[in-house]
């Protein structure tokens, strides 16, 4: 059993450092990428407030395929370049979207989503997955959230690449 407690008195950067430390402990020594993504999605869900979806899309045969997540059932396949996730995968750049309705081509998997943060996971120089966070609140994510999830993405590359 794992027990990670979330200290609500921390600043956002400190909070994300705690998340990164917990993530490192969770994946240490475990080679199974599905198990690691499943636990990491659960950890993000526990640590990051005001989300309606959190999880992974994996790069498979040049497109994105749904991976482990928390939240409602979601779109299974997303072509590179489509939607927020496809834009992050195609550009290898974080996408921070304050208003998903204003993002051209946004894919509405959950009608509750208002803002979204998608961060590519890069391993050996290639995008292997994206981490997707959705919130029912408009403009939920800021630069601290992006930096925190980017640090996490950097850390977990080897643990989720298969
Ligand atoms: N909204 C995403 C699709 C994935 S769901 O949010 C889980 C997008 O536009 O890529």
mmCIF file with all atom_site columns, C-alpha atoms and ligand atoms in Angstrom:
data_model
loop_
_atom_site.group_PDB
_atom_site.id
_atom_site.type_symbol
_atom_site.label_atom_id
_atom_site.label_alt_id
_atom_site.label_comp_id
_atom_site.label_asym_id
_atom_site.label_entity_id
_atom_site.label_seq_id
_atom_site.pdbx_PDB_ins_code
_atom_site.Cartn_x
_atom_site.Cartn_y
_atom_site.Cartn_z
_atom_site.occupancy
_atom_site.B_iso_or_equiv
_atom_site.pdbx_formal_charge
_atom_site.auth_seq_id
_atom_site.auth_comp_id
_atom_site.auth_asym_id
_atom_site.auth_atom_id
_atom_site.pdbx_PDB_model_num
ATOM   1   C CA . UNK A 1 1   ? 0.000   0.000  0.000   1.00 0.00 ? 1   UNK A CA 1
ATOM   2   C CA . UNK A 1 2   ? 1.151   3.515  -0.761  1.00 0.00 ? 2   UNK A CA 1
ATOM   3   C CA . UNK A 1 3   ? 0.145   6.514  1.252   1.00 0.00 ? 3   UNK A CA 1
ATOM   4   C CA . UNK A 1 4   ? 0.937   9.975  -0.072  1.00 0.00 ? 4   UNK A CA 1
ATOM   5   C CA . UNK A 1 5   ? -0.496  12.893 1.824   1.00 0.00 ? 5   UNK A CA 1
ATOM   6   C CA . UNK A 1 6   ? -1.144  16.235 0.193   1.00 0.00 ? 6   UNK A CA 1
ATOM   7   C CA . UNK A 1 7   ? -0.175  19.257 2.320   1.00 0.00 ? 7   UNK A CA 1
ATOM   8   C CA . UNK A 1 8   ? -2.527  22.084 1.371   1.00 0.00 ? 8   UNK A CA 1
ATOM   9   C CA . UNK A 1 9   ? -0.270  24.690 3.060   1.00 0.00 ? 9   UNK A CA 1
ATOM   10  C CA . UNK A 1 10  ? 2.438   24.418 0.399   1.00 0.00 ? 10  UNK A CA 1
ATOM   11  C CA . UNK A 1 11  ? 3.052   26.878 -2.426  1.00 0.00 ? 11  UNK A CA 1
ATOM   12  C CA . UNK A 1 12  ? 2.284   25.575 -5.910  1.00 0.00 ? 12  UNK A CA 1
ATOM   13  C CA . UNK A 1 13  ? 5.958   24.950 -6.821  1.00 0.00 ? 13  UNK A CA 1
ATOM   14  C CA . UNK A 1 14  ? 6.482   23.125 -3.494  1.00 0.00 ? 14  UNK A CA 1
ATOM   15  C CA . UNK A 1 15  ? 3.324   21.150 -4.106  1.00 0.00 ? 15  UNK A CA 1
ATOM   16  C CA . UNK A 1 16  ? 4.624   20.015 -7.500  1.00 0.00 ? 16  UNK A CA 1
ATOM   17  C CA . UNK A 1 17  ? 7.992   19.125 -5.966  1.00 0.00 ? 17  UNK A CA 1
ATOM   18  C CA . UNK A 1 18  ? 6.110   16.847 -3.544  1.00 0.00 ? 18  UNK A CA 1
ATOM   19  C CA . UNK A 1 19  ? 4.225   15.337 -6.483  1.00 0.00 ? 19  UNK A CA 1
ATOM   20  C CA . UNK A 1 20  ? 7.512   14.702 -8.314  1.00 0.00 ? 20  UNK A CA 1
ATOM   21  C CA . UNK A 1 21  ? 9.050   13.069 -5.233  1.00 0.00 ? 21  UNK A CA 1
ATOM   22  C CA . UNK A 1 22  ? 5.989   10.837 -4.790  1.00 0.00 ? 22  UNK A CA 1
ATOM   23  C CA . UNK A 1 23  ? 6.067   9.952  -8.502  1.00 0.00 ? 23  UNK A CA 1
ATOM   24  C CA . UNK A 1 24  ? 9.729   9.013  -8.322  1.00 0.00 ? 24  UNK A CA 1
ATOM   25  C CA . UNK A 1 25  ? 9.050   6.752  -5.336  1.00 0.00 ? 25  UNK A CA 1
ATOM   26  C CA . UNK A 1 26  ? 6.079   5.124  -7.108  1.00 0.00 ? 26  UNK A CA 1
ATOM   27  C CA . UNK A 1 27  ? 7.876   4.159  -10.302 1.00 0.00 ? 27  UNK A CA 1
ATOM   28  C CA . UNK A 1 28  ? 11.246  3.259  -8.758  1.00 0.00 ? 28  UNK A CA 1
ATOM   29  C CA . UNK A 1 29  ? 12.292  -0.213 -9.856  1.00 0.00 ? 29  UNK A CA 1
ATOM   30  C CA . UNK A 1 30  ? 9.042   -0.944 -11.729 1.00 0.00 ? 30  UNK A CA 1
ATOM   31  C CA . UNK A 1 31  ? 9.536   -1.674 -15.443 1.00 0.00 ? 31  UNK A CA 1
ATOM   32  C CA . UNK A 1 32  ? 5.847   -2.073 -16.411 1.00 0.00 ? 32  UNK A CA 1
ATOM   33  C CA . UNK A 1 33  ? 4.822   1.118  -18.221 1.00 0.00 ? 33  UNK A CA 1
ATOM   34  C CA . UNK A 1 34  ? 1.054   0.509  -17.934 1.00 0.00 ? 34  UNK A CA 1
ATOM   35  C CA . UNK A 1 35  ? 1.272   0.003  -14.172 1.00 0.00 ? 35  UNK A CA 1
ATOM   36  C CA . UNK A 1 36  ? 3.415   3.124  -13.873 1.00 0.00 ? 36  UNK A CA 1
ATOM   37  C CA . UNK A 1 37  ? 1.035   5.274  -15.966 1.00 0.00 ? 37  UNK A CA 1
ATOM   38  C CA . UNK A 1 38  ? -1.953  3.980  -13.972 1.00 0.00 ? 38  UNK A CA 1
ATOM   39  C CA . UNK A 1 39  ? -0.341  4.886  -10.660 1.00 0.00 ? 39  UNK A CA 1
ATOM   40  C CA . UNK A 1 40  ? 0.889   8.242  -11.975 1.00 0.00 ? 40  UNK A CA 1
ATOM   41  C CA . UNK A 1 41  ? -2.599  9.177  -13.217 1.00 0.00 ? 41  UNK A CA 1
ATOM   42  C CA . UNK A 1 42  ? -3.986  8.335  -9.779  1.00 0.00 ? 42  UNK A CA 1
ATOM   43  C CA . UNK A 1 43  ? -1.236  10.385 -8.124  1.00 0.00 ? 43  UNK A CA 1
ATOM   44  C CA . UNK A 1 44  ? -1.885  13.440 -10.308 1.00 0.00 ? 44  UNK A CA 1
ATOM   45  C CA . UNK A 1 45  ? -5.609  13.103 -9.588  1.00 0.00 ? 45  UNK A CA 1
ATOM   46  C CA . UNK A 1 46  ? -4.862  13.048 -5.842  1.00 0.00 ? 46  UNK A CA 1
ATOM   47  C CA . UNK A 1 47  ? -2.375  15.929 -5.846  1.00 0.00 ? 47  UNK A CA 1
ATOM   48  C CA . UNK A 1 48  ? -3.817  18.396 -8.355  1.00 0.00 ? 48  UNK A CA 1
ATOM   49  C CA . UNK A 1 49  ? -7.159  19.943 -7.358  1.00 0.00 ? 49  UNK A CA 1
ATOM   50  C CA . UNK A 1 50  ? -10.077 20.930 -9.598  1.00 0.00 ? 50  UNK A CA 1
ATOM   51  C CA . UNK A 1 51  ? -9.608  18.341 -12.344 1.00 0.00 ? 51  UNK A CA 1
ATOM   52  C CA . UNK A 1 52  ? -12.278 16.385 -14.211 1.00 0.00 ? 52  UNK A CA 1
ATOM   53  C CA . UNK A 1 53  ? -9.769  14.290 -16.192 1.00 0.00 ? 53  UNK A CA 1
ATOM   54  C CA . UNK A 1 54  ? -6.096  13.377 -15.761 1.00 0.00 ? 54  UNK A CA 1
ATOM   55  C CA . UNK A 1 55  ? -4.097  10.823 -17.644 1.00 0.00 ? 55  UNK A CA 1
ATOM   56  C CA . UNK A 1 56  ? -2.023  9.694  -20.572 1.00 0.00 ? 56  UNK A CA 1
ATOM   57  C CA . UNK A 1 57  ? -2.231  9.380  -24.318 1.00 0.00 ? 57  UNK A CA 1
ATOM   58  C CA . UNK A 1 58  ? 0.573   7.209  -25.729 1.00 0.00 ? 58  UNK A CA 1
ATOM   59  C CA . UNK A 1 59  ? 2.246   7.529  -29.100 1.00 0.00 ? 59  UNK A CA 1
ATOM   60  C CA . UNK A 1 60  ? 1.420   4.347  -31.043 1.00 0.00 ? 60  UNK A CA 1
ATOM   61  C CA . UNK A 1 61  ? 2.126   3.980  -34.782 1.00 0.00 ? 61  UNK A CA 1
ATOM   62  C CA . UNK A 1 62  ? 2.340   7.732  -35.331 1.00 0.00 ? 62  UNK A CA 1
ATOM   63  C CA . UNK A 1 63  ? -0.870  8.653  -33.495 1.00 0.00 ? 63  UNK A CA 1
ATOM   64  C CA . UNK A 1 64  ? -2.095  9.035  -29.926 1.00 0.00 ? 64  UNK A CA 1
ATOM   65  C CA . UNK A 1 65  ? -3.928  6.208  -28.160 1.00 0.00 ? 65  UNK A CA 1
ATOM   66  C CA . UNK A 1 66  ? -5.663  6.503  -24.799 1.00 0.00 ? 66  UNK A CA 1
ATOM   67  C CA . UNK A 1 67  ? -3.636  5.316  -21.818 1.00 0.00 ? 67  UNK A CA 1
ATOM   68  C CA . UNK A 1 68  ? -4.342  4.999  -18.108 1.00 0.00 ? 68  UNK A CA 1
ATOM   69  C CA . UNK A 1 69  ? -6.365  7.879  -16.674 1.00 0.00 ? 69  UNK A CA 1
ATOM   70  C CA . UNK A 1 70  ? -8.786  9.105  -14.031 1.00 0.00 ? 70  UNK A CA 1
ATOM   71  C CA . UNK A 1 71  ? -12.098 10.654 -15.041 1.00 0.00 ? 71  UNK A CA 1
ATOM   72  C CA . UNK A 1 72  ? -14.841 9.812  -17.514 1.00 0.00 ? 72  UNK A CA 1
ATOM   73  C CA . UNK A 1 73  ? -14.339 7.444  -20.447 1.00 0.00 ? 73  UNK A CA 1
ATOM   74  C CA . UNK A 1 74  ? -12.563 9.376  -23.214 1.00 0.00 ? 74  UNK A CA 1
ATOM   75  C CA . UNK A 1 75  ? -11.759 9.426  -26.941 1.00 0.00 ? 75  UNK A CA 1
ATOM   76  C CA . UNK A 1 76  ? -9.473  6.496  -27.744 1.00 0.00 ? 76  UNK A CA 1
ATOM   77  C CA . UNK A 1 77  ? -7.480  7.685  -30.781 1.00 0.00 ? 77  UNK A CA 1
ATOM   78  C CA . UNK A 1 78  ? -6.277  11.219 -31.553 1.00 0.00 ? 78  UNK A CA 1
ATOM   79  C CA . UNK A 1 79  ? -4.237  11.909 -34.711 1.00 0.00 ? 79  UNK A CA 1
ATOM   80  C CA . UNK A 1 80  ? -1.066  13.989 -34.345 1.00 0.00 ? 80  UNK A CA 1
ATOM   81  C CA . UNK A 1 81  ? -1.905  17.654 -34.866 1.00 0.00 ? 81  UNK A CA 1
ATOM   82  C CA . UNK A 1 82  ? -5.561  17.313 -33.835 1.00 0.00 ? 82  UNK A CA 1
ATOM   83  C CA . UNK A 1 83  ? -6.977  18.761 -30.651 1.00 0.00 ? 83  UNK A CA 1
ATOM   84  C CA . UNK A 1 84  ? -4.903  19.968 -27.732 1.00 0.00 ? 84  UNK A CA 1
ATOM   85  C CA . UNK A 1 85  ? -3.254  16.583 -27.184 1.00 0.00 ? 85  UNK A CA 1
ATOM   86  C CA . UNK A 1 86  ? -2.410  16.181 -30.861 1.00 0.00 ? 86  UNK A CA 1
ATOM   87  C CA . UNK A 1 87  ? -0.927  19.691 -30.936 1.00 0.00 ? 87  UNK A CA 1
ATOM   88  C CA . UNK A 1 88  ? 1.299   18.900 -27.937 1.00 0.00 ? 88  UNK A CA 1
ATOM   89  C CA . UNK A 1 89  ? 2.440   15.629 -29.507 1.00 0.00 ? 89  UNK A CA 1
ATOM   90  C CA . UNK A 1 90  ? 3.099   17.131 -32.963 1.00 0.00 ? 90  UNK A CA 1
ATOM   91  C CA . UNK A 1 91  ? 4.979   20.171 -31.642 1.00 0.00 ? 91  UNK A CA 1
ATOM   92  C CA . UNK A 1 92  ? 6.620   18.517 -28.611 1.00 0.00 ? 92  UNK A CA 1
ATOM   93  C CA . UNK A 1 93  ? 5.522   21.660 -26.765 1.00 0.00 ? 93  UNK A CA 1
ATOM   94  C CA . UNK A 1 94  ? 3.311   22.151 -23.718 1.00 0.00 ? 94  UNK A CA 1
ATOM   95  C CA . UNK A 1 95  ? -0.189  23.395 -24.539 1.00 0.00 ? 95  UNK A CA 1
ATOM   96  C CA . UNK A 1 96  ? -1.779  25.584 -21.875 1.00 0.00 ? 96  UNK A CA 1
ATOM   97  C CA . UNK A 1 97  ? -5.330  26.361 -22.910 1.00 0.00 ? 97  UNK A CA 1
ATOM   98  C CA . UNK A 1 98  ? -7.317  28.782 -20.746 1.00 0.00 ? 98  UNK A CA 1
ATOM   99  C CA . UNK A 1 99  ? -10.556 28.306 -22.704 1.00 0.00 ? 99  UNK A CA 1
ATOM   100 C CA . UNK A 1 100 ? -10.931 25.035 -24.585 1.00 0.00 ? 100 UNK A CA 1
ATOM   101 C CA . UNK A 1 101 ? -13.854 26.434 -26.594 1.00 0.00 ? 101 UNK A CA 1
ATOM   102 C CA . UNK A 1 102 ? -11.480 28.995 -28.114 1.00 0.00 ? 102 UNK A CA 1
ATOM   103 C CA . UNK A 1 103 ? -8.906  26.343 -29.147 1.00 0.00 ? 103 UNK A CA 1
ATOM   104 C CA . UNK A 1 104 ? -9.328  25.427 -32.820 1.00 0.00 ? 104 UNK A CA 1
ATOM   105 C CA . UNK A 1 105 ? -10.044 21.713 -33.122 1.00 0.00 ? 105 UNK A CA 1
ATOM   106 C CA . UNK A 1 106 ? -10.390 21.040 -29.407 1.00 0.00 ? 106 UNK A CA 1
ATOM   107 C CA . UNK A 1 107 ? -11.778 17.520 -28.927 1.00 0.00 ? 107 UNK A CA 1
ATOM   108 C CA . UNK A 1 108 ? -14.547 17.542 -26.318 1.00 0.00 ? 108 UNK A CA 1
ATOM   109 C CA . UNK A 1 109 ? -14.202 14.172 -24.581 1.00 0.00 ? 109 UNK A CA 1
ATOM   110 C CA . UNK A 1 110 ? -15.906 15.471 -21.453 1.00 0.00 ? 110 UNK A CA 1
ATOM   111 C CA . UNK A 1 111 ? -18.358 18.337 -21.848 1.00 0.00 ? 111 UNK A CA 1
ATOM   112 C CA . UNK A 1 112 ? -17.383 19.565 -18.357 1.00 0.00 ? 112 UNK A CA 1
ATOM   113 C CA . UNK A 1 113 ? -13.876 20.560 -19.494 1.00 0.00 ? 113 UNK A CA 1
ATOM   114 C CA . UNK A 1 114 ? -13.238 24.310 -19.649 1.00 0.00 ? 114 UNK A CA 1
ATOM   115 C CA . UNK A 1 115 ? -9.435  24.539 -19.539 1.00 0.00 ? 115 UNK A CA 1
ATOM   116 C CA . UNK A 1 116 ? -6.660  22.100 -20.329 1.00 0.00 ? 116 UNK A CA 1
ATOM   117 C CA . UNK A 1 117 ? -2.924  21.507 -19.867 1.00 0.00 ? 117 UNK A CA 1
ATOM   118 C CA . UNK A 1 118 ? -1.124  18.998 -22.070 1.00 0.00 ? 118 UNK A CA 1
ATOM   119 C CA . UNK A 1 119 ? 2.574   18.239 -21.623 1.00 0.00 ? 119 UNK A CA 1
ATOM   120 C CA . UNK A 1 120 ? 4.599   15.961 -23.920 1.00 0.00 ? 120 UNK A CA 1
ATOM   121 C CA . UNK A 1 121 ? 6.707   13.210 -22.389 1.00 0.00 ? 121 UNK A CA 1
ATOM   122 C CA . UNK A 1 122 ? 9.979   12.968 -24.293 1.00 0.00 ? 122 UNK A CA 1
ATOM   123 C CA . UNK A 1 123 ? 12.233  9.926  -24.084 1.00 0.00 ? 123 UNK A CA 1
ATOM   124 C CA . UNK A 1 124 ? 15.448  9.522  -26.088 1.00 0.00 ? 124 UNK A CA 1
ATOM   125 C CA . UNK A 1 125 ? 14.537  12.654 -28.059 1.00 0.00 ? 125 UNK A CA 1
ATOM   126 C CA . UNK A 1 126 ? 11.069  11.487 -29.172 1.00 0.00 ? 126 UNK A CA 1
ATOM   127 C CA . UNK A 1 127 ? 7.554   12.172 -27.842 1.00 0.00 ? 127 UNK A CA 1
ATOM   128 C CA . UNK A 1 128 ? 6.377   8.880  -26.322 1.00 0.00 ? 128 UNK A CA 1
ATOM   129 C CA . UNK A 1 129 ? 3.193   10.132 -24.627 1.00 0.00 ? 129 UNK A CA 1
ATOM   130 C CA . UNK A 1 130 ? 1.391   13.223 -23.433 1.00 0.00 ? 130 UNK A CA 1
ATOM   131 C CA . UNK A 1 131 ? 0.061   13.993 -19.964 1.00 0.00 ? 131 UNK A CA 1
ATOM   132 C CA . UNK A 1 132 ? -3.402  15.552 -20.274 1.00 0.00 ? 132 UNK A CA 1
ATOM   133 C CA . UNK A 1 133 ? -5.103  17.472 -17.457 1.00 0.00 ? 133 UNK A CA 1
ATOM   134 C CA . UNK A 1 134 ? -8.620  18.868 -17.877 1.00 0.00 ? 134 UNK A CA 1
ATOM   135 C CA . UNK A 1 135 ? -10.460 21.167 -15.496 1.00 0.00 ? 135 UNK A CA 1
ATOM   136 C CA . UNK A 1 136 ? -14.098 22.222 -15.275 1.00 0.00 ? 136 UNK A CA 1
ATOM   137 C CA . UNK A 1 137 ? -12.821 25.691 -14.257 1.00 0.00 ? 137 UNK A CA 1
ATOM   138 C CA . UNK A 1 138 ? -11.892 28.261 -16.923 1.00 0.00 ? 138 UNK A CA 1
ATOM   139 C CA . UNK A 1 139 ? -8.188  29.263 -16.869 1.00 0.00 ? 139 UNK A CA 1
ATOM   140 C CA . UNK A 1 140 ? -7.468  26.693 -14.156 1.00 0.00 ? 140 UNK A CA 1
ATOM   141 C CA . UNK A 1 141 ? -3.807  26.188 -15.185 1.00 0.00 ? 141 UNK A CA 1
ATOM   142 C CA . UNK A 1 142 ? -0.949  28.700 -15.019 1.00 0.00 ? 142 UNK A CA 1
ATOM   143 C CA . UNK A 1 143 ? 2.805   28.712 -15.608 1.00 0.00 ? 143 UNK A CA 1
ATOM   144 C CA . UNK A 1 144 ? 3.438   27.014 -12.241 1.00 0.00 ? 144 UNK A CA 1
ATOM   145 C CA . UNK A 1 145 ? 1.167   24.126 -13.225 1.00 0.00 ? 145 UNK A CA 1
ATOM   146 C CA . UNK A 1 146 ? 2.890   23.848 -16.596 1.00 0.00 ? 146 UNK A CA 1
ATOM   147 C CA . UNK A 1 147 ? 6.364   23.892 -14.997 1.00 0.00 ? 147 UNK A CA 1
ATOM   148 C CA . UNK A 1 148 ? 5.283   21.332 -12.388 1.00 0.00 ? 148 UNK A CA 1
ATOM   149 C CA . UNK A 1 149 ? 3.848   18.885 -14.924 1.00 0.00 ? 149 UNK A CA 1
ATOM   150 C CA . UNK A 1 150 ? 6.826   19.445 -17.249 1.00 0.00 ? 150 UNK A CA 1
ATOM   151 C CA . UNK A 1 151 ? 9.187   18.492 -14.395 1.00 0.00 ? 151 UNK A CA 1
ATOM   152 C CA . UNK A 1 152 ? 7.070   15.398 -13.787 1.00 0.00 ? 152 UNK A CA 1
ATOM   153 C CA . UNK A 1 153 ? 7.106   14.520 -17.494 1.00 0.00 ? 153 UNK A CA 1
ATOM   154 C CA . UNK A 1 154 ? 10.891  14.744 -17.556 1.00 0.00 ? 154 UNK A CA 1
ATOM   155 C CA . UNK A 1 155 ? 11.180  12.490 -14.558 1.00 0.00 ? 155 UNK A CA 1
ATOM   156 C CA . UNK A 1 156 ? 8.842   9.730  -15.733 1.00 0.00 ? 156 UNK A CA 1
ATOM   157 C CA . UNK A 1 157 ? 9.981   9.298  -19.363 1.00 0.00 ? 157 UNK A CA 1
ATOM   158 C CA . UNK A 1 158 ? 11.980  6.112  -18.735 1.00 0.00 ? 158 UNK A CA 1
ATOM   159 C CA . UNK A 1 159 ? 9.234   4.651  -16.514 1.00 0.00 ? 159 UNK A CA 1
ATOM   160 C CA . UNK A 1 160 ? 6.434   4.929  -19.083 1.00 0.00 ? 160 UNK A CA 1
ATOM   161 C CA . UNK A 1 161 ? 8.243   4.325  -22.382 1.00 0.00 ? 161 UNK A CA 1
ATOM   162 C CA . UNK A 1 162 ? 7.815   0.731  -23.448 1.00 0.00 ? 162 UNK A CA 1
HETATM 163 N N1 . LIG B 2 .   ? -9.520  17.560 -25.098 1.00 0.00 ? 1   LIG B N1 1
HETATM 164 C C1 . LIG B 2 .   ? -8.457  16.766 -25.637 1.00 0.00 ? 1   LIG B C1 1
HETATM 165 C C2 . LIG B 2 .   ? -8.899  15.352 -25.886 1.00 0.00 ? 1   LIG B C2 1
HETATM 166 C C3 . LIG B 2 .   ? -8.635  14.435 -24.758 1.00 0.00 ? 1   LIG B C3 1
HETATM 167 S S1 . LIG B 2 .   ? -9.708  14.590 -23.485 1.00 0.00 ? 1   LIG B S1 1
HETATM 168 O O1 . LIG B 2 .   ? -9.665  15.960 -22.950 1.00 0.00 ? 1   LIG B O1 1
HETATM 169 C C4 . LIG B 2 .   ? -9.442  13.488 -22.323 1.00 0.00 ? 1   LIG B C4 1
HETATM 170 C C5 . LIG B 2 .   ? -7.922  17.370 -26.916 1.00 0.00 ? 1   LIG B C5 1
HETATM 171 O O2 . LIG B 2 .   ? -8.485  18.312 -27.462 1.00 0.00 ? 1   LIG B O2 1
HETATM 172 O O3 . LIG B 2 .   ? -6.912  16.872 -27.370 1.00 0.00 ? 1   LIG B O3 1
#
